[in-house]
mmCIF file of C-alpha atoms in Angstrom:
data_model
loop_
_atom_site.group_PDB
_atom_site.id
_atom_site.type_symbol
_atom_site.label_atom_id
_atom_site.label_comp_id
_atom_site.label_asym_id
_atom_site.label_seq_id
_atom_site.Cartn_x
_atom_site.Cartn_y
_atom_site.Cartn_z
ATOM 1 C CA MET A 3 87.445 108.652 128.006
ATOM 2 C CA ASP A 4 87.096 111.919 129.285
ATOM 3 C CA PHE A 5 90.627 113.318 128.150
ATOM 4 C CA GLY A 6 89.529 116.390 130.574
ATOM 5 C CA ARG A 7 89.584 120.154 130.538
ATOM 6 C CA GLU A 8 92.835 122.348 131.152
ATOM 7 C CA PRO A 9 91.795 125.867 132.484
ATOM 8 C CA ASP A 10 93.611 128.055 130.946
ATOM 9 C CA MET A 11 93.333 126.365 127.488
ATOM 10 C CA GLY A 12 88.794 126.563 127.940
ATOM 11 C CA TRP A 13 88.587 123.295 125.656
ATOM 12 C CA ASP A 14 87.552 120.116 126.439
ATOM 13 C CA PHE A 15 88.723 117.095 125.291
ATOM 14 C CA ALA A 16 86.479 113.278 124.592
ATOM 15 C CA GLY A 17 87.186 110.960 123.180
ATOM 16 C CA PRO A 18 85.614 106.889 123.428
ATOM 17 C CA ALA A 19 86.293 104.179 125.125
ATOM 18 C CA ASP A 20 87.271 102.007 122.863
ATOM 19 C CA ALA A 21 88.687 102.472 118.917
ATOM 20 C CA GLY A 22 85.543 100.447 117.830
ATOM 21 C CA PRO A 23 85.220 96.949 114.978
ATOM 22 C CA LEU A 24 87.556 99.616 112.569
ATOM 23 C CA ASP A 25 89.400 101.020 114.544
ATOM 24 C CA ALA A 26 88.172 104.473 113.310
ATOM 25 C CA ALA A 27 89.975 107.204 115.738
ATOM 26 C CA ILE A 28 87.607 109.515 117.318
ATOM 27 C CA ILE A 29 88.262 112.214 119.607
ATOM 28 C CA GLY A 30 85.862 115.421 119.952
ATOM 29 C CA TYR A 31 86.434 119.091 121.250
ATOM 30 C CA ARG A 32 83.828 122.002 121.659
ATOM 31 C CA ASP A 33 85.122 125.718 123.050
ATOM 32 C CA ALA A 34 83.746 126.392 125.982
ATOM 33 C CA SER A 35 85.566 130.255 126.330
ATOM 34 C CA GLY A 36 83.993 131.103 123.883
ATOM 35 C CA ALA A 37 87.749 131.858 122.491
ATOM 36 C CA GLY A 38 86.813 130.771 119.259
ATOM 37 C CA LEU A 39 88.837 128.471 116.811
ATOM 38 C CA ASP A 40 91.900 129.073 114.213
ATOM 39 C CA LEU A 41 93.209 126.612 113.585
ATOM 40 C CA ARG A 42 96.117 126.485 110.726
ATOM 41 C CA VAL A 43 95.720 121.639 109.964
ATOM 42 C CA ALA A 44 99.231 120.825 107.894
ATOM 43 C CA GLY A 45 98.872 117.510 106.457
ATOM 44 C CA ALA A 46 98.703 114.516 107.454
ATOM 45 C CA ALA A 47 99.149 110.460 107.126
ATOM 46 C CA ALA A 48 95.329 110.114 107.146
ATOM 47 C CA ILE A 49 91.783 110.961 105.501
ATOM 48 C CA THR A 50 90.840 113.603 108.091
ATOM 49 C CA VAL A 51 86.393 113.670 108.753
ATOM 50 C CA VAL A 52 85.622 116.508 110.638
ATOM 51 C CA ILE A 53 81.692 116.865 110.985
ATOM 52 C CA GLU A 54 80.785 121.005 113.278
ATOM 53 C CA LEU A 55 77.429 120.678 115.615
ATOM 54 C CA GLY A 56 76.688 123.680 115.653
ATOM 55 C CA ASP A 57 74.632 126.398 113.961
ATOM 56 C CA ARG A 58 77.380 128.636 111.993
ATOM 57 C CA GLY A 59 79.863 126.250 110.367
ATOM 58 C CA LEU A 60 83.825 125.946 110.130
ATOM 59 C CA ILE A 61 85.034 128.509 107.726
ATOM 60 C CA VAL A 62 87.024 126.628 106.049
ATOM 61 C CA ASP A 63 89.596 128.458 103.425
ATOM 62 C CA ASP A 64 93.024 125.478 101.294
ATOM 63 C CA ALA A 65 93.424 125.918 98.046
ATOM 64 C CA ALA A 66 89.694 125.899 96.441
ATOM 65 C CA GLY A 67 88.949 129.279 98.396
ATOM 66 C CA GLN A 68 86.608 129.768 100.814
ATOM 67 C CA ARG A 69 84.148 128.165 102.521
ATOM 68 C CA THR A 70 81.603 128.179 105.236
ATOM 69 C CA LEU A 71 80.714 124.258 106.129
ATOM 70 C CA GLY A 72 79.268 122.619 108.404
ATOM 71 C CA GLY A 73 81.311 119.229 107.689
ATOM 72 C CA PHE A 74 84.006 118.014 105.434
ATOM 73 C CA VAL A 75 86.281 115.433 104.811
ATOM 74 C CA VAL A 76 90.483 115.831 104.233
ATOM 75 C CA GLY A 77 92.551 113.185 101.961
ATOM 76 C CA LEU A 78 96.240 113.155 101.774
ATOM 77 C CA PRO A 79 97.023 116.982 101.425
ATOM 78 C CA LEU A 80 99.719 118.535 99.737
ATOM 79 C CA GLU A 81 99.470 122.141 101.164
ATOM 80 C CA ALA A 82 98.542 123.586 104.664
ATOM 81 C CA MET A 83 94.945 124.839 104.922
ATOM 82 C CA ARG A 84 93.332 127.255 107.546
ATOM 83 C CA ILE A 85 90.224 126.051 109.959
ATOM 84 C CA ARG A 86 87.966 128.647 111.910
ATOM 85 C CA SER A 87 84.966 129.400 113.824
ATOM 86 C CA GLU A 88 83.428 131.458 116.561
ATOM 87 C CA ARG A 89 82.477 129.302 118.836
ATOM 88 C CA ALA A 90 83.440 125.756 117.652
ATOM 89 C CA GLU A 91 81.787 121.906 119.205
ATOM 90 C CA CYS A 92 83.485 119.516 116.086
ATOM 91 C CA VAL A 93 83.440 115.489 116.594
ATOM 92 C CA GLU A 94 86.249 114.327 114.560
ATOM 93 C CA VAL A 95 88.006 111.071 112.977
ATOM 94 C CA ARG A 96 90.233 110.104 111.322
ATOM 95 C CA LEU A 97 91.014 107.015 108.705
ATOM 96 C CA SER A 98 93.742 105.692 107.345
ATOM 97 C CA PRO A 99 94.399 105.426 103.286
ATOM 98 C CA ILE A 100 93.107 101.890 104.429
ATOM 99 C CA GLN A 101 90.193 102.019 105.773
ATOM 100 C CA ALA A 102 89.162 105.136 103.672
ATOM 101 C CA TYR A 103 89.108 103.642 100.453
ATOM 102 C CA SER A 104 86.880 101.415 101.793
ATOM 103 C CA LEU A 105 84.008 102.905 103.849
ATOM 104 C CA LEU A 106 84.424 106.884 101.463
ATOM 105 C CA GLY A 107 83.028 105.157 98.626
ATOM 106 C CA VAL A 108 85.057 106.873 96.591
ATOM 107 C CA SER A 109 88.453 105.598 96.144
ATOM 108 C CA PRO A 110 91.124 109.011 98.010
ATOM 109 C CA THR A 111 92.807 109.966 95.525
ATOM 110 C CA ASP A 112 89.395 111.009 93.829
ATOM 111 C CA LEU A 113 88.704 114.082 96.966
ATOM 112 C CA GLY A 114 92.382 115.925 95.483
ATOM 113 C CA ARG A 115 94.190 117.674 97.776
ATOM 114 C CA GLY A 116 91.808 120.254 98.867
ATOM 115 C CA VAL A 117 88.613 119.702 101.358
ATOM 116 C CA VAL A 118 85.093 117.621 99.978
ATOM 117 C CA ALA A 119 81.915 119.198 101.853
ATOM 118 C CA LEU A 120 80.639 115.607 103.484
ATOM 119 C CA GLU A 121 77.182 116.429 101.060
ATOM 120 C CA ASP A 122 79.112 115.956 98.428
ATOM 121 C CA LEU A 123 79.873 112.602 99.143
ATOM 122 C CA TRP A 124 77.317 110.839 102.000
ATOM 123 C CA GLY A 125 74.895 113.053 100.023
ATOM 124 C CA SER A 126 71.502 113.595 101.624
ATOM 125 C CA ARG A 127 72.558 110.227 104.631
ATOM 126 C CA ALA A 128 75.707 113.673 105.693
ATOM 127 C CA ARG A 129 72.931 115.829 106.763
ATOM 128 C CA ARG A 130 71.028 113.207 109.032
ATOM 129 C CA LEU A 131 73.962 111.764 110.161
ATOM 130 C CA ARG A 132 74.764 115.821 111.438
ATOM 131 C CA GLU A 133 71.488 116.242 112.822
ATOM 132 C CA ARG A 134 71.791 112.698 114.959
ATOM 133 C CA LEU A 135 74.925 114.330 116.041
ATOM 134 C CA VAL A 136 73.087 117.298 116.951
ATOM 135 C CA SER A 137 70.680 115.361 118.267
ATOM 136 C CA THR A 138 72.988 113.231 121.455
ATOM 137 C CA ARG A 139 73.857 114.969 124.739
ATOM 138 C CA THR A 140 76.719 113.746 125.783
ATOM 139 C CA TRP A 141 80.113 112.226 124.273
ATOM 140 C CA ASP A 142 79.369 108.791 124.374
ATOM 141 C CA GLU A 143 76.546 109.141 122.719
ATOM 142 C CA ARG A 144 78.259 111.332 119.770
ATOM 143 C CA PHE A 145 80.655 108.319 119.217
ATOM 144 C CA ALA A 146 78.380 105.284 119.498
ATOM 145 C CA VAL A 147 76.450 107.162 116.621
ATOM 146 C CA MET A 148 79.748 108.102 114.614
ATOM 147 C CA LYS A 149 80.827 104.045 114.793
ATOM 148 C CA SER A 150 76.998 102.457 113.868
ATOM 149 C CA PHE A 151 77.563 105.056 110.959
ATOM 150 C CA LEU A 152 81.006 103.727 109.497
ATOM 151 C CA ALA A 153 80.359 100.348 110.300
ATOM 152 C CA HIS A 154 77.141 101.016 107.755
ATOM 153 C CA LEU A 155 79.366 102.141 105.549
ATOM 154 C CA ASP A 156 82.035 99.375 105.888
ATOM 155 C CA ARG A 157 82.184 97.262 102.032
ATOM 156 C CA PRO A 158 85.375 94.894 102.980
ATOM 157 C CA MET A 159 85.445 94.227 99.901
ATOM 158 C CA ARG A 160 86.443 97.009 97.934
ATOM 159 C CA THR A 161 90.464 97.415 99.884
ATOM 160 C CA PRO A 162 93.824 98.562 98.391
ATOM 161 C CA ASP A 163 95.541 95.491 96.610
ATOM 162 C CA PRO A 164 97.622 93.183 98.505
ATOM 163 C CA GLU A 165 101.486 94.826 97.780
ATOM 164 C CA VAL A 166 99.979 97.767 97.968
ATOM 165 C CA LEU A 167 98.911 97.707 101.932
ATOM 166 C CA ALA A 168 102.638 96.126 101.672
ATOM 167 C CA CYS A 169 104.031 98.983 101.160
ATOM 168 C CA TRP A 170 101.951 101.186 102.525
ATOM 169 C CA ASN A 171 103.007 99.454 105.783
ATOM 170 C CA ARG A 172 106.606 99.674 104.707
ATOM 171 C CA ILE A 173 107.004 102.888 104.475
ATOM 172 C CA LEU A 174 104.674 103.492 107.801
ATOM 173 C CA ALA A 175 107.344 101.135 109.699
ATOM 174 C CA SER A 176 110.012 102.619 107.959
ATOM 175 C CA GLY A 177 108.332 106.875 109.167
ATOM 176 C CA GLY A 178 109.036 107.432 105.911
ATOM 177 C CA ARG A 179 112.649 106.853 105.120
ATOM 178 C CA VAL A 180 112.088 104.269 102.255
ATOM 179 C CA LYS A 181 113.604 103.432 98.962
ATOM 180 C CA ILE A 182 110.700 103.597 96.443
ATOM 181 C CA GLY A 183 113.004 100.979 94.066
ATOM 182 C CA GLU A 184 112.751 98.811 97.339
ATOM 183 C CA LEU A 185 108.900 99.019 97.850
ATOM 184 C CA ALA A 186 108.913 97.657 94.223
ATOM 185 C CA GLU A 187 111.055 94.882 94.310
ATOM 186 C CA SER A 188 109.473 93.524 97.588
ATOM 187 C CA VAL A 189 105.933 93.247 95.814
ATOM 188 C CA GLU A 190 107.989 92.064 92.657
ATOM 189 C CA TRP A 191 106.196 95.108 90.791
ATOM 190 C CA SER A 192 107.309 97.662 88.336
ATOM 191 C CA ARG A 193 107.745 100.711 88.992
ATOM 192 C CA LYS A 194 104.801 102.603 87.284
ATOM 193 C CA ARG A 195 102.375 99.980 88.463
ATOM 194 C CA LEU A 196 103.349 99.934 92.272
ATOM 195 C CA TRP A 197 103.009 104.141 91.674
ATOM 196 C CA ALA A 198 100.093 104.141 89.543
ATOM 197 C CA ARG A 199 97.929 101.415 91.333
ATOM 198 C CA PHE A 200 99.649 103.085 94.995
ATOM 199 C CA GLU A 201 98.423 106.589 93.641
ATOM 200 C CA SER A 202 94.904 105.426 93.176
ATOM 201 C CA GLN A 203 94.131 103.130 96.112
ATOM 202 C CA ILE A 204 95.900 105.116 98.568
ATOM 203 C CA GLY A 205 95.413 109.062 97.281
ATOM 204 C CA LEU A 206 99.131 110.123 96.766
ATOM 205 C CA THR A 207 101.779 108.642 95.036
ATOM 206 C CA PRO A 208 104.662 106.507 97.041
ATOM 207 C CA LYS A 209 107.727 108.976 97.180
ATOM 208 C CA ARG A 210 104.742 111.354 98.326
ATOM 209 C CA ALA A 211 103.777 109.514 101.085
ATOM 210 C CA ALA A 212 106.327 108.886 101.814
ATOM 211 C CA MET A 213 107.361 112.162 101.780
ATOM 212 C CA LEU A 214 103.975 113.231 104.347
ATOM 213 C CA VAL A 215 105.152 110.563 106.784
ATOM 214 C CA ARG A 216 108.712 110.521 107.338
ATOM 215 C CA PHE A 217 107.750 115.090 107.915
ATOM 216 C CA ARG A 218 104.676 114.341 110.411
ATOM 217 C CA TYR A 219 107.899 111.661 112.318
ATOM 218 C CA ALA A 220 110.176 115.520 112.040
ATOM 219 C CA VAL A 221 107.010 117.626 113.359
ATOM 220 C CA ASP A 222 107.108 115.267 116.884
ATOM 221 C CA GLY A 223 110.751 115.978 117.335
ATOM 222 C CA LEU A 224 110.000 119.637 116.297
ATOM 223 C CA LEU A 225 107.640 119.933 118.653
ATOM 224 C CA ALA A 226 109.697 118.618 120.649
ATOM 225 C CA GLY A 227 111.736 122.268 120.566
ATOM 226 C CA ARG A 228 115.343 119.179 119.675
ATOM 227 C CA PRO A 229 116.855 121.544 117.634
ATOM 228 C CA ALA A 230 116.165 121.728 113.417
ATOM 229 C CA ALA A 231 120.045 120.011 112.471
ATOM 230 C CA ASP A 232 118.996 117.358 114.511
ATOM 231 C CA VAL A 233 115.339 116.453 113.401
ATOM 232 C CA ALA A 234 116.893 116.719 110.428
ATOM 233 C CA VAL A 235 119.807 114.151 110.836
ATOM 234 C CA ASP A 236 117.249 111.794 112.641
ATOM 235 C CA CYS A 237 114.341 111.262 110.360
ATOM 236 C CA GLY A 238 117.213 110.838 107.537
ATOM 237 C CA TYR A 239 116.469 114.684 105.186
ATOM 238 C CA THR A 240 119.717 115.262 103.107
ATOM 239 C CA ASP A 241 120.498 118.181 105.345
ATOM 240 C CA GLN A 242 118.313 121.177 107.152
ATOM 241 C CA ALA A 243 117.069 122.607 104.229
ATOM 242 C CA HIS A 244 115.731 119.286 102.724
ATOM 243 C CA LEU A 245 114.052 119.729 106.293
ATOM 244 C CA CYS A 246 112.801 123.053 106.140
ATOM 245 C CA ARG A 247 110.938 122.337 102.306
ATOM 246 C CA ASP A 248 109.129 119.614 103.206
ATOM 247 C CA VAL A 249 107.981 122.292 106.357
ATOM 248 C CA SER A 250 107.478 124.484 104.177
ATOM 249 C CA LEU A 251 105.052 122.567 101.320
ATOM 250 C CA PHE A 252 103.114 120.644 104.117
ATOM 251 C CA ALA A 253 102.636 123.093 106.779
ATOM 252 C CA ASP A 254 103.267 126.320 105.649
ATOM 253 C CA ARG A 255 106.077 126.983 108.192
ATOM 254 C CA THR A 256 109.055 127.175 109.302
ATOM 255 C CA PRO A 257 111.538 124.671 111.205
ATOM 256 C CA GLY A 258 111.776 127.028 113.615
ATOM 257 C CA SER A 259 108.225 128.017 113.939
ATOM 258 C CA LEU A 260 106.785 124.305 114.778
ATOM 259 C CA ARG A 261 107.340 124.769 118.704
ATOM 260 C CA ALA A 262 104.922 123.735 121.134
ATOM 261 C CA ASP A 263 105.283 126.721 122.988
ATOM 262 C CA ASP A 264 104.232 128.792 119.813
ATOM 263 C CA LEU A 265 101.145 127.351 118.936
ATOM 264 C CA PRO A 266 98.280 127.860 119.742
ATOM 265 C CA THR A 267 96.277 126.493 121.857
ATOM 266 C CA ILE A 268 93.202 124.072 121.230
ATOM 267 C CA ALA A 269 96.532 122.979 118.474
ATOM 268 C CA ARG A 270 98.644 121.921 120.843
ATOM 269 C CA HIS A 271 95.712 120.447 122.504
ATOM 270 C CA ARG A 272 94.643 118.823 120.243
ATOM 271 C CA TYR A 273 97.601 117.142 118.506
ATOM 272 C CA ARG A 274 98.225 115.688 122.052
ATOM 273 C CA ALA A 275 94.725 114.535 122.080
ATOM 274 C CA TRP A 276 94.940 112.678 119.740
ATOM 275 C CA GLY A 277 98.520 111.227 120.499
ATOM 276 C CA ARG A 278 96.809 110.476 123.850
ATOM 277 C CA PHE A 279 94.385 108.320 122.401
ATOM 278 C CA PHE A 280 96.866 106.328 118.498
ATOM 279 C CA GLN A 281 99.591 105.713 121.892
ATOM 280 C CA ASP A 282 96.548 103.779 123.841
ATOM 281 C CA ARG A 283 95.828 101.673 121.435
ATOM 282 C CA ARG A 284 98.316 101.742 118.751
ATOM 283 C CA VAL A 285 96.765 102.950 116.134
ATOM 284 C CA PRO A 286 98.626 103.759 112.604
ATOM 285 C CA LEU A 287 97.599 107.405 111.948
ATOM 286 C CA ASP A 288 99.206 110.418 112.167
ATOM 287 C CA ARG A 289 98.468 113.040 115.217
#
């Protein structure tokens, strides 16, 4: 699938015709104008893998400082980060924490709150993967390489507890509007046990995961231009000040600055590209 290029944006976006056997959500994008990439990335309810195919890498500013990387993975961060490049051409993959637990070879909680270089996660396999992606000629070839690589990583026996999976799905289904005590009761676990098992297998505590999922629902409303007060009510925040605190935490912005027309072009269209991909496949991941 080719999402196409809009004349005023200078970016090409593409996505595979199908999600593949693992339902890994993949898109590709290329800076066709040479304007450069400069993104402030907010927290998302997904594990993200980004591989840059040029020779200058991506400059990443996060809680650990500034680094230049050819590829990286991000867990479920609590802090916003900034990604820059003079001329980016990237393949980006989104995985639910459930998938990541069997694919990454580490627990999502081991990823921490910042960026992890792909070489630190996959060693020489990361270098070979990037070389294969760079050698391809089309987006379809790149997507095929990426899906094949992920399929070889998959370890189906490494899956979260059924109780953890049930709680994660309930958090998603409720849009983050769920009481943690009720989650524990629904799987007949103590709060302490749920807290420990959920965090070790998902990467966040149930409360933080619910906060992040609710925040991303709020982002949809704010980007659509809806008043922050209305978004706060609809998403279950105590009041507008409560919404402001979460937006500051996860995006390092104010609700008023999260309007589609105020976002950089690449951020706006990347968000929409992920939205189209997930809507077509009903993949329960955040944009």
